[in-house]
mmCIF file of C-alpha atoms in Angstrom:
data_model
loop_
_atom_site.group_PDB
_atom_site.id
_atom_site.type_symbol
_atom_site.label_atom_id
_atom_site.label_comp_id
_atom_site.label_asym_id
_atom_site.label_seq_id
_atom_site.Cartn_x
_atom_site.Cartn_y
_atom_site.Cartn_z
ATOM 1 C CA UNK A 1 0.000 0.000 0.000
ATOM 2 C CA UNK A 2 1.223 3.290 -0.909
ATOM 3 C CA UNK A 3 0.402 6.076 1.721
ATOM 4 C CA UNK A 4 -0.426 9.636 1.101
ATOM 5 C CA UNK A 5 -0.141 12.664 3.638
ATOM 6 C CA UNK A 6 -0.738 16.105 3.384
ATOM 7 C CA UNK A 7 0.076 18.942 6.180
ATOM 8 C CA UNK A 8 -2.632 20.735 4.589
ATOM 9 C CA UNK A 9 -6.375 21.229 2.406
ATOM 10 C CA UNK A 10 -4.123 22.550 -0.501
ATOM 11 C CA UNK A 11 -1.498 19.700 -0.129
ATOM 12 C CA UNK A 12 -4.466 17.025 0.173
ATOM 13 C CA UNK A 13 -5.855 17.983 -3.074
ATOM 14 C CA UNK A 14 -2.625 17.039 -4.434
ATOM 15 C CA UNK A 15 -2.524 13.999 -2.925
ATOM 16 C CA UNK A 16 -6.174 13.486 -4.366
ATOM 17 C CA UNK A 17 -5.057 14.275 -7.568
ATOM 18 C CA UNK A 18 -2.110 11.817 -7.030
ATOM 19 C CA UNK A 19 -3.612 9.024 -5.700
ATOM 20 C CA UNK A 20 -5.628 8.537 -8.823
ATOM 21 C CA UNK A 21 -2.927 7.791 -10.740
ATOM 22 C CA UNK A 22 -1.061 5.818 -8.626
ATOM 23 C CA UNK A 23 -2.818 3.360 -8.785
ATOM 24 C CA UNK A 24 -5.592 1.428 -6.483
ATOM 25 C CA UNK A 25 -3.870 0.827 -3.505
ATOM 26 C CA UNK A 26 -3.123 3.908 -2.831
ATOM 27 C CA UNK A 27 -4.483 6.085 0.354
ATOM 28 C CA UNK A 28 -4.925 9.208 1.192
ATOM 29 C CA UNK A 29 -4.709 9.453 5.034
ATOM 30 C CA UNK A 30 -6.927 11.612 7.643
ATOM 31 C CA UNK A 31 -5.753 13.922 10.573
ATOM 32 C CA UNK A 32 -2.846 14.917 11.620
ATOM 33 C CA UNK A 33 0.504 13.502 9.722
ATOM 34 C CA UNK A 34 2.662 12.890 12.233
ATOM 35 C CA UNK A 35 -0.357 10.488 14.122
ATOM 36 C CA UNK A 36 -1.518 9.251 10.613
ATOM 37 C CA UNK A 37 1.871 8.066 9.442
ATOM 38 C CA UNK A 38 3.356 6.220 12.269
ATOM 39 C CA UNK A 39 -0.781 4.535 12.786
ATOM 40 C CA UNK A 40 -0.119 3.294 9.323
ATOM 41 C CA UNK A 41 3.571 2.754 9.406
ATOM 42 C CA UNK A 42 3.708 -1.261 9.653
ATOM 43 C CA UNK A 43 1.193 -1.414 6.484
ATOM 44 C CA UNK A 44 2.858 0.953 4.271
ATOM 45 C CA UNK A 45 5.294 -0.492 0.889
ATOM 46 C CA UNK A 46 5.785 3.471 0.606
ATOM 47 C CA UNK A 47 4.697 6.557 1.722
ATOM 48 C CA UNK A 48 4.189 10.073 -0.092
ATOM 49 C CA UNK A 49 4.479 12.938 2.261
ATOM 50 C CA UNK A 50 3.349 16.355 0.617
ATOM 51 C CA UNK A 51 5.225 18.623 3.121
ATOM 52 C CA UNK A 52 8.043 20.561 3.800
ATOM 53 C CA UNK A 53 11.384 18.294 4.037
ATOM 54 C CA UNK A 54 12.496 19.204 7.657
ATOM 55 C CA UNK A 55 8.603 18.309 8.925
ATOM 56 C CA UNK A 56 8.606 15.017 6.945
ATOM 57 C CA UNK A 57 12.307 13.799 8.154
ATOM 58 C CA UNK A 58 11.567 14.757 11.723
ATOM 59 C CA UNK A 59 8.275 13.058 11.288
ATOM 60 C CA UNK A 60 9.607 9.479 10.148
ATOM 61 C CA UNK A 61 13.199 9.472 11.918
ATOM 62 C CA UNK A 62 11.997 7.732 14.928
ATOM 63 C CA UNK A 63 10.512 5.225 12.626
ATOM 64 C CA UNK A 64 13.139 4.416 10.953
ATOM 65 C CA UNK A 65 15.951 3.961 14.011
ATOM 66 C CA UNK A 66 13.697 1.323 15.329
ATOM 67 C CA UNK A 67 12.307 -0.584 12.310
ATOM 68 C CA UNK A 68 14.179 -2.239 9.563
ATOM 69 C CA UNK A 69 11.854 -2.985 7.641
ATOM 70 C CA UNK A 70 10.666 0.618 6.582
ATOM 71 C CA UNK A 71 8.700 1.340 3.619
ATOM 72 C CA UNK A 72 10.211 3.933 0.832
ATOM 73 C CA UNK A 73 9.355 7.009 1.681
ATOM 74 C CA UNK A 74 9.442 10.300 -0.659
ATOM 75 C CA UNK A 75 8.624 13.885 0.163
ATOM 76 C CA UNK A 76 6.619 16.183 -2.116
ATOM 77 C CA UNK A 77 7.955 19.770 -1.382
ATOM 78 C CA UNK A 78 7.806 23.036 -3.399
ATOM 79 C CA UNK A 79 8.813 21.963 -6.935
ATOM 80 C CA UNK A 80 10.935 19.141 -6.282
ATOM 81 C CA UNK A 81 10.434 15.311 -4.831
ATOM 82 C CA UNK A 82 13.306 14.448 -2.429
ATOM 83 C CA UNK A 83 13.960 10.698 -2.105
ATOM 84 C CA UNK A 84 14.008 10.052 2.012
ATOM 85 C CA UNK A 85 14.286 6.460 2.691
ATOM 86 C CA UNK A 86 14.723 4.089 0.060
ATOM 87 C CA UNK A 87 12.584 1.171 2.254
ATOM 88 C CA UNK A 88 13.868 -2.184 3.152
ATOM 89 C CA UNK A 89 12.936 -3.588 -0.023
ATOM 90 C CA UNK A 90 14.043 -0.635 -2.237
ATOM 91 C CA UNK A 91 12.079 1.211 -5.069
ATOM 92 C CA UNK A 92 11.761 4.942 -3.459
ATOM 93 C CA UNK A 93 13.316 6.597 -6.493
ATOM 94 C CA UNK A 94 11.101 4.923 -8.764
ATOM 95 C CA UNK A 95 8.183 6.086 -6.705
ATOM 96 C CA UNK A 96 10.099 9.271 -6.339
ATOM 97 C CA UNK A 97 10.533 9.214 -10.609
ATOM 98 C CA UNK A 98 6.473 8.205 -11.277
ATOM 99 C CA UNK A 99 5.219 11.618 -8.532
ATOM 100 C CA UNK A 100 7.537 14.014 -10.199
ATOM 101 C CA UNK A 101 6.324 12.686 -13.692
ATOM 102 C CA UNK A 102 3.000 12.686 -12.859
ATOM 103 C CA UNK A 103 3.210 16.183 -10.727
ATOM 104 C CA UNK A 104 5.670 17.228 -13.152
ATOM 105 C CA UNK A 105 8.096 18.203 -10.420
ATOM 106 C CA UNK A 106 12.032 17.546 -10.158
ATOM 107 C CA UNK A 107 13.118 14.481 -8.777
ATOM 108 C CA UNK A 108 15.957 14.578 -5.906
ATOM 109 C CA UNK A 109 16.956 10.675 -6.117
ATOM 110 C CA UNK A 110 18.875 8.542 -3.609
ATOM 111 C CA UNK A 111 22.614 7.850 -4.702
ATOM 112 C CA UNK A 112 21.944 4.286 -3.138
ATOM 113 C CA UNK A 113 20.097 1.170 -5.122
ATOM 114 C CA UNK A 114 16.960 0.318 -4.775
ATOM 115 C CA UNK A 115 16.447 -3.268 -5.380
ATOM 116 C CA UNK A 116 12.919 -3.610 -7.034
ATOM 117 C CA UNK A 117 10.811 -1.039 -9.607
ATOM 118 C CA UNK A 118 12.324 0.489 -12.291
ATOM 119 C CA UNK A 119 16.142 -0.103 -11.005
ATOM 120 C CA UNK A 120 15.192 -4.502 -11.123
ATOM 121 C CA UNK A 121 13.804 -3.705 -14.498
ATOM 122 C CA UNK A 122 16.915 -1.187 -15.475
ATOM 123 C CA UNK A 123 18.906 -3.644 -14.674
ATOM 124 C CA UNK A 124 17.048 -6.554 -16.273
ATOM 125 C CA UNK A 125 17.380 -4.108 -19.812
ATOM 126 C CA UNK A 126 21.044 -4.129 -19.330
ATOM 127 C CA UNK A 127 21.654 -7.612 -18.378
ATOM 128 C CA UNK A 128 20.340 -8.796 -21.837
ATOM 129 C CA UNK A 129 21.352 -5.850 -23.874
ATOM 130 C CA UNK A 130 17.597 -5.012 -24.628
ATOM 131 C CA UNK A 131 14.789 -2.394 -26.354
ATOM 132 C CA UNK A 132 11.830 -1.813 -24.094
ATOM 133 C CA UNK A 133 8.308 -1.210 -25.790
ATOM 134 C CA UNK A 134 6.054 -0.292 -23.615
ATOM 135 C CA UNK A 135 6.208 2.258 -20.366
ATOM 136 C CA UNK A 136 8.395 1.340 -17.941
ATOM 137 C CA UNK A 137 7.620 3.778 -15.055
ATOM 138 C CA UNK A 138 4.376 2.623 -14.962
ATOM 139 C CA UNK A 139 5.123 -0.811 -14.951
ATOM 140 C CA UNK A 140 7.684 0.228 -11.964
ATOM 141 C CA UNK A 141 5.113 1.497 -10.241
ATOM 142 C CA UNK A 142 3.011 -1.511 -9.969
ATOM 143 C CA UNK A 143 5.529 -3.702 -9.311
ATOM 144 C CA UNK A 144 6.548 -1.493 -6.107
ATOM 145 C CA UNK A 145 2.649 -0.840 -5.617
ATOM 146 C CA UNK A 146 2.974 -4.664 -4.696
ATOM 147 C CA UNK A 147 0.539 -5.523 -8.030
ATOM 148 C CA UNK A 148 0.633 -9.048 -8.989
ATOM 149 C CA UNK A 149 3.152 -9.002 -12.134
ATOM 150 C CA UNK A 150 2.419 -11.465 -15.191
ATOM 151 C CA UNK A 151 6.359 -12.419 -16.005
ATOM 152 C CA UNK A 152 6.919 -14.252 -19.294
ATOM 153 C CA UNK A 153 10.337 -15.681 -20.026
ATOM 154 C CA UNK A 154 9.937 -18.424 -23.247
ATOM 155 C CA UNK A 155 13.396 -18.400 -23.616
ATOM 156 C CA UNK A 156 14.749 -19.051 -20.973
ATOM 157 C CA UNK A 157 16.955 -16.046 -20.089
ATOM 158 C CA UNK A 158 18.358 -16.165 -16.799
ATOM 159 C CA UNK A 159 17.225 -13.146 -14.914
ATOM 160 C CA UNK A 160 17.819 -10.848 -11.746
ATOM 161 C CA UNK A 161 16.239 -11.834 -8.280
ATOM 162 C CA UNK A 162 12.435 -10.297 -8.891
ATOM 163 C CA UNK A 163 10.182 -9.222 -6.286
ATOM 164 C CA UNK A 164 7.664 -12.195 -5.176
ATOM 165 C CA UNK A 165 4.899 -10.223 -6.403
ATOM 166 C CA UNK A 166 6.644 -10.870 -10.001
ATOM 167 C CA UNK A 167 5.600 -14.270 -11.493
ATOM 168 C CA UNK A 168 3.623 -16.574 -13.193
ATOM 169 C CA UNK A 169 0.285 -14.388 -11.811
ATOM 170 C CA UNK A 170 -2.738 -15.704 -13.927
ATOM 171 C CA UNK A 171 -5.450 -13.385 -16.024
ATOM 172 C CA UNK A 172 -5.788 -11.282 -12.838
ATOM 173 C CA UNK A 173 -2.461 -9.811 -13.184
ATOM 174 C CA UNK A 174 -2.862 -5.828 -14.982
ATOM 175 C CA UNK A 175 0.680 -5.748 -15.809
ATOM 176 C CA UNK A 176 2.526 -8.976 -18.354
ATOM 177 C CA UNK A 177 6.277 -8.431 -18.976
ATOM 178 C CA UNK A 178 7.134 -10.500 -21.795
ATOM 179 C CA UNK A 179 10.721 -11.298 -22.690
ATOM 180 C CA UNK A 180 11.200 -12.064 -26.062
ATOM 181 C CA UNK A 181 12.835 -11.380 -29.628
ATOM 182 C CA UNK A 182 9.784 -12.944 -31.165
ATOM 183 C CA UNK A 183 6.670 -10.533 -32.248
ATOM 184 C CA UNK A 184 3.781 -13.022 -31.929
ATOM 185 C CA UNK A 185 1.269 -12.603 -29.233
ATOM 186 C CA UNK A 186 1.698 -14.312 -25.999
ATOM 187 C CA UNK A 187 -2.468 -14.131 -25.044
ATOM 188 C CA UNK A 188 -2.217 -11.361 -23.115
ATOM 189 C CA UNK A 189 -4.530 -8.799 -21.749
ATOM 190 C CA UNK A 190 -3.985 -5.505 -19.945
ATOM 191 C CA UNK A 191 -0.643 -3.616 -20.058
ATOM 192 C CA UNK A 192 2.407 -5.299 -21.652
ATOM 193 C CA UNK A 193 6.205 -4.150 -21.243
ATOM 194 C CA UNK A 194 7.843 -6.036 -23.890
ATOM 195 C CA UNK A 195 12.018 -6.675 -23.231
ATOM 196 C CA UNK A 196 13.598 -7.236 -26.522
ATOM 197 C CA UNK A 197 16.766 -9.115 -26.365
ATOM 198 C CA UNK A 198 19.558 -8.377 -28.822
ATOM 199 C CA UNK A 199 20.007 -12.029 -29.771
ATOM 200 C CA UNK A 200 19.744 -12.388 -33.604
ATOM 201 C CA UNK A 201 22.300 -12.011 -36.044
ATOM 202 C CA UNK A 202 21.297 -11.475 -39.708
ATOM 203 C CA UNK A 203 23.089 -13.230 -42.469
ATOM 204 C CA UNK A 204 22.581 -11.021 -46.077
ATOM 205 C CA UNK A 205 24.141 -12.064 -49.185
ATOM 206 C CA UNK A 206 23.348 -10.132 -52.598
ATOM 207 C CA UNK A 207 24.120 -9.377 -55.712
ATOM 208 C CA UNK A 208 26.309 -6.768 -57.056
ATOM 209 C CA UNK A 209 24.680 -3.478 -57.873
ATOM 210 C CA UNK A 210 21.685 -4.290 -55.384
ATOM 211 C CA UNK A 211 19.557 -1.302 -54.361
ATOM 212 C CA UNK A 212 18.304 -0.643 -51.317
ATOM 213 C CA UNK A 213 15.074 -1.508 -51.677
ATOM 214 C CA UNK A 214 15.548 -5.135 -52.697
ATOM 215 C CA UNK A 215 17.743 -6.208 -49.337
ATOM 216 C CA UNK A 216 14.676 -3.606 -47.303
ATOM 217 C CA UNK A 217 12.670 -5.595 -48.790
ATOM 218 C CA UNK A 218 13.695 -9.068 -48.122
ATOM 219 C CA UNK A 219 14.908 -7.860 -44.410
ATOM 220 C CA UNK A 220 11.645 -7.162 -43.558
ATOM 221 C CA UNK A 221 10.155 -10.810 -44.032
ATOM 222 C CA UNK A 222 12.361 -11.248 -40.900
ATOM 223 C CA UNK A 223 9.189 -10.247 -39.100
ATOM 224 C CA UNK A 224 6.360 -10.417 -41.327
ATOM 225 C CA UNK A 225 7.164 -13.975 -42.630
ATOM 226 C CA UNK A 226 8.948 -15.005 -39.840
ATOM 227 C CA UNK A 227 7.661 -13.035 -36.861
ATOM 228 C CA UNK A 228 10.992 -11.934 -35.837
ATOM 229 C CA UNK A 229 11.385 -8.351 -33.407
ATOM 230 C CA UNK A 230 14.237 -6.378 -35.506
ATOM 231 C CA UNK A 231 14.736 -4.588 -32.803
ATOM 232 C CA UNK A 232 16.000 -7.619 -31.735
ATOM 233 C CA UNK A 233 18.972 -7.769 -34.317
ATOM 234 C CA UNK A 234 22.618 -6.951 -32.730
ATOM 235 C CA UNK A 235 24.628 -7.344 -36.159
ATOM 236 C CA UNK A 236 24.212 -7.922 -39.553
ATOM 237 C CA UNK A 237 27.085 -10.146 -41.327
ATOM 238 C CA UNK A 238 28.236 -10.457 -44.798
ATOM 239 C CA UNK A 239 31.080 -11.559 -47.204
ATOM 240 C CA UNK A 240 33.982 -9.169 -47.033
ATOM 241 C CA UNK A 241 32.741 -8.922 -51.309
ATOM 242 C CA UNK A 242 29.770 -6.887 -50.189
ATOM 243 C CA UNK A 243 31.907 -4.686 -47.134
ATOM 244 C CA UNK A 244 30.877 -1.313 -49.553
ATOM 245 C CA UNK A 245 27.870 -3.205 -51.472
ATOM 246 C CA UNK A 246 25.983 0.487 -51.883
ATOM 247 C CA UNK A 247 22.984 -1.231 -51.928
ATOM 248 C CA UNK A 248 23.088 -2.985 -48.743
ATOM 249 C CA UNK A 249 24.929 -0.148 -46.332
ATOM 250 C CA UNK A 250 21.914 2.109 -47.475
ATOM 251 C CA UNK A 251 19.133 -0.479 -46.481
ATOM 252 C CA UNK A 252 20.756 -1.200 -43.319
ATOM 253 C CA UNK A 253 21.369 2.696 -42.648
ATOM 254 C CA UNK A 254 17.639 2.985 -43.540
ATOM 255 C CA UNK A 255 16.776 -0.225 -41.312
ATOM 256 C CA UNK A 256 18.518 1.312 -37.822
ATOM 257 C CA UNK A 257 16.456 4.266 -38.477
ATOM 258 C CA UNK A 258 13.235 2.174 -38.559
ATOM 259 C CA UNK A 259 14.243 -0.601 -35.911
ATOM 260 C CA UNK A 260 17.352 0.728 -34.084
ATOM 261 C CA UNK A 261 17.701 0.716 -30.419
ATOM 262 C CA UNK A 262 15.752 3.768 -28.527
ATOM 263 C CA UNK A 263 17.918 4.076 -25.655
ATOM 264 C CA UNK A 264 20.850 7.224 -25.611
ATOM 265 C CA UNK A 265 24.065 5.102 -26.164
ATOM 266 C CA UNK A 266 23.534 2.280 -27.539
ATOM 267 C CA UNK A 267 25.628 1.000 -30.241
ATOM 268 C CA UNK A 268 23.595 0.227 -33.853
ATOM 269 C CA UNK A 269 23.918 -2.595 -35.687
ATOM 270 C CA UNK A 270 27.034 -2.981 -37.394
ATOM 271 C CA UNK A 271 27.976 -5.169 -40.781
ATOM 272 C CA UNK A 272 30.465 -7.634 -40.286
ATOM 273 C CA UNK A 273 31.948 -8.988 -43.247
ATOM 274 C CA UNK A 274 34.370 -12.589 -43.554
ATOM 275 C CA UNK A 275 36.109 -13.380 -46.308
ATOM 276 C CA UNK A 276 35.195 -16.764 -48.573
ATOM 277 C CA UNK A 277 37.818 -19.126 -46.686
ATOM 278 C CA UNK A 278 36.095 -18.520 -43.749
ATOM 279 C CA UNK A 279 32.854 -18.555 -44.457
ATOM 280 C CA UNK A 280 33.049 -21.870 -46.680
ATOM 281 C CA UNK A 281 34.292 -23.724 -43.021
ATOM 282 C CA UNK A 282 30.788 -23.599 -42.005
ATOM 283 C CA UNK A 283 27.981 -26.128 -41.885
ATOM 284 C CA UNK A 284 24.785 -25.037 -43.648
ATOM 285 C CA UNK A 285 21.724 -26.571 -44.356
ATOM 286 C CA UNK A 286 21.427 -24.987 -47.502
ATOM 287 C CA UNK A 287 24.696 -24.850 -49.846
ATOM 288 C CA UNK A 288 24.243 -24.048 -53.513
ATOM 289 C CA UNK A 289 27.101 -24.545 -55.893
ATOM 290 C CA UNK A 290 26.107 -21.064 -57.876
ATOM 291 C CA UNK A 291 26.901 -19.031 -54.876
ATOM 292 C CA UNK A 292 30.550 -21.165 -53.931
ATOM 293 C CA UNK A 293 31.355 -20.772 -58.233
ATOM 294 C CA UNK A 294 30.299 -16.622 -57.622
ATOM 295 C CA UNK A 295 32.217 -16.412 -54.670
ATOM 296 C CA UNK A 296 34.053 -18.587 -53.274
ATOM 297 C CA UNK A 297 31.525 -20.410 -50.450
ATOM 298 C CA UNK A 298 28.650 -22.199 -50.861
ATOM 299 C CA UNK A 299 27.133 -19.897 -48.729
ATOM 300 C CA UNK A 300 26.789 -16.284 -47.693
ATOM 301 C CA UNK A 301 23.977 -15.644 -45.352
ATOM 302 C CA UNK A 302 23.595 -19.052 -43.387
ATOM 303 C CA UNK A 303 27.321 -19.050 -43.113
ATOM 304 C CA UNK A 304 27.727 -15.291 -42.175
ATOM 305 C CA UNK A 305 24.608 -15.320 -39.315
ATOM 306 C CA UNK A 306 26.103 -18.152 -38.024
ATOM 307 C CA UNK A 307 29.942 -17.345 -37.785
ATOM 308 C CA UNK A 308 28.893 -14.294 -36.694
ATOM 309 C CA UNK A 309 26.600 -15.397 -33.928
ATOM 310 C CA UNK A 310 29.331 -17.717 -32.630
ATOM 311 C CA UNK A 311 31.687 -15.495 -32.287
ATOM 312 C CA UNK A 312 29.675 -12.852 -30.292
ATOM 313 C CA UNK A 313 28.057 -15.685 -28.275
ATOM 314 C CA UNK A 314 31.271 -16.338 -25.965
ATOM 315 C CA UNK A 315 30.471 -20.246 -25.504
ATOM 316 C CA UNK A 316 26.357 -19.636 -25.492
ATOM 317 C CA UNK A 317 25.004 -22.432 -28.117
ATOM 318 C CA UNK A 318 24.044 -20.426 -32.236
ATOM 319 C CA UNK A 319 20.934 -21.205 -33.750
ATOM 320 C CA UNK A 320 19.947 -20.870 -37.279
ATOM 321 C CA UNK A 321 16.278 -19.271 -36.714
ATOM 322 C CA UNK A 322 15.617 -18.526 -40.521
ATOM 323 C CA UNK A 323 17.451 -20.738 -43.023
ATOM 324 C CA UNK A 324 18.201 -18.918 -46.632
ATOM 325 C CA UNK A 325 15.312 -16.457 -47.269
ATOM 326 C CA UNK A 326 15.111 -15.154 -51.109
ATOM 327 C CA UNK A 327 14.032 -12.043 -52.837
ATOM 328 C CA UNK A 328 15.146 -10.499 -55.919
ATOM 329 C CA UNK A 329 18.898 -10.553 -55.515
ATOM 330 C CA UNK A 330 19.200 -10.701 -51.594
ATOM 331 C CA UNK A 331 18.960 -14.250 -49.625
ATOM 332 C CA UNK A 332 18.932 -13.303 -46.082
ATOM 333 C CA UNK A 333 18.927 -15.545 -43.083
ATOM 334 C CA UNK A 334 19.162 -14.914 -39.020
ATOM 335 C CA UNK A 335 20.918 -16.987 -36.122
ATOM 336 C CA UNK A 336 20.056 -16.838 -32.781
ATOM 337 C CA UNK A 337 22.481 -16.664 -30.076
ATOM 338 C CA UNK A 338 20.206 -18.413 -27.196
ATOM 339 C CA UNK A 339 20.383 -17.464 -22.460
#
């Protein structure tokens, strides 16, 4: 339960206001703050306190010296929300980030770590090098709300400790967070936050004096024919023939604009390229004597996704996801480096 208090009729209409979209287990409490928060104390996950800083430490420090298990607490003052206590479970500046989004105040966070909302999820994006769809401060805020969370994993990834409100929750749950670098439906309702692990590598072999739109083209029956996230891609890989194909560095410039990662920093895509010798060591399903007469291999794209994938995998077992796809003269195909 997430507790609001207000020193005052002009703060308690902002708690109103706030406790609306917070979510429903969220309280505004009666009479006096000092008597209301330490009534509630032992039932609180977190607690909101719309007053001035000096009131709400002085109000909660005795609380704290005697009980370790202390919900987060934040503090709503002027034009800022100060993180106070970050609770024994964590998760204060995510309830700290969701009021000053939502009251569109600045948010003083705690330099410590809390251990579940937004930071378990932050972490959980960087642990598998993933895009997010979907909006993770709100998601945050029901995990720390204490909201049953719908967690689906079909791959297998191995993943941070989660809160035990995080799980296999049935229909009831409002929030699903679905971990995958596949695009088909998982039959869920409500709110999804989709993770989308960079685990595909994308094989593309072409002709020369391809355009742009042919390799677009056959790139994007990754997903349509094969149901495939891009966002999911982390390279693209190539014979070293095809290094300054025109044709294929402008679809893939044209694909990261389309599918590239949202997050400030990351790295896009790049094209690695292998020359014939190596690429002919590999084991395809699907050689063709045209292509090893062209160029030296019997394949291009199998043989590229999957060198590629092994290399970047760092002992993880390569699978070939999408075996040689054709268009007009582009075959692509995509390995999957699997948890």
């Amino acid at each position: 339960m997430i507790g609001l208090f207000a020193i005052d009729e002009e703060q308690r209409k902002l708690a109103v206001e706030l406790s609306a979209r917070l979510g429903r287990d969220t309280v505004v409490a009666d009479g006096p703050v000092h008597q209301a928060v330490h009534r509630m104390w032992n039932r609180l996950g977190a607690a909101v306190l719309l007053m001035p800083t000096g009131a709400a430490v002085r109000t909660i420090a005795p609380m704290l010296v005697r009980d370790e298990s202390a919900p987060a607490v934040v503090c709503v003052t002027e034009d800022f929300v100060v993180v106070l206590a970050g609770g024994s479970s964590g998760g204060a500046n995510a309830l700290a980030d969701r009021v000053g989004e939502v009251l569109g105040l600045t948010v003083v966070a705690s330099a410590g770590s809390d251990n579940t909302g937004d930071t378990v999820l932050e972490q959980l994006v960087d642990q598998l090098d993933a895009t997010v769809d979907g909006d993770i401060a709100e998601c945050a805020a029901a995990m720390l709300n204490g909201e049953p969370i719908r967690l689906l994993n079909p791959m297998g990834f191995d993943l941070p400790p989660m809160p035990d409100n995080v799980g296999q929750a049935g229909g009831g749950a409002r929030w699903t967070i679905v971990i995958d670098d596949r695009v088909a439906g998982h039959g869920t309702d409500g709110e999804v936050l989709r993770i989308v692990p960079r685990t595909l590598v994308v094989g593309v072999g072409a002709s020369s004096g391809v355009s742009g739109d042919e390799v677009t083209s056959v790139l994007s029956m990754l997903e349509w024919d094969f149901g495939l996230d891009l966002r999911a891609v982390r390279a693209f890989a190539s014979i070293d023939l095809k290094a300054r194909e025109t044709g294929v560095l402008q679809a893939l410039e044209d694909w990261n604009f389309w599918h590239g990662q949202g997050s400030v920093g990351e790295d896009p895509p790049e094209l690695l390229t292998y020359p014939a010798e190596t690429l002919s060591t590999v084991a395809v399903p699907n050689p063709s004597p045209v292509v090893e007469q062209k160029t030296g291999t019997p394949s291009v794209a199998e043989a590229a996704a999957l060198y590629a994938a092994a290399e970047m995998a760092e002992g993880r077992p390569v699978e070939l996801v999408v075996p040689k796809a054709k268009g007009d003269n582009v075959t692509v195909a995509a390995a999957r480096i699997r948890p």
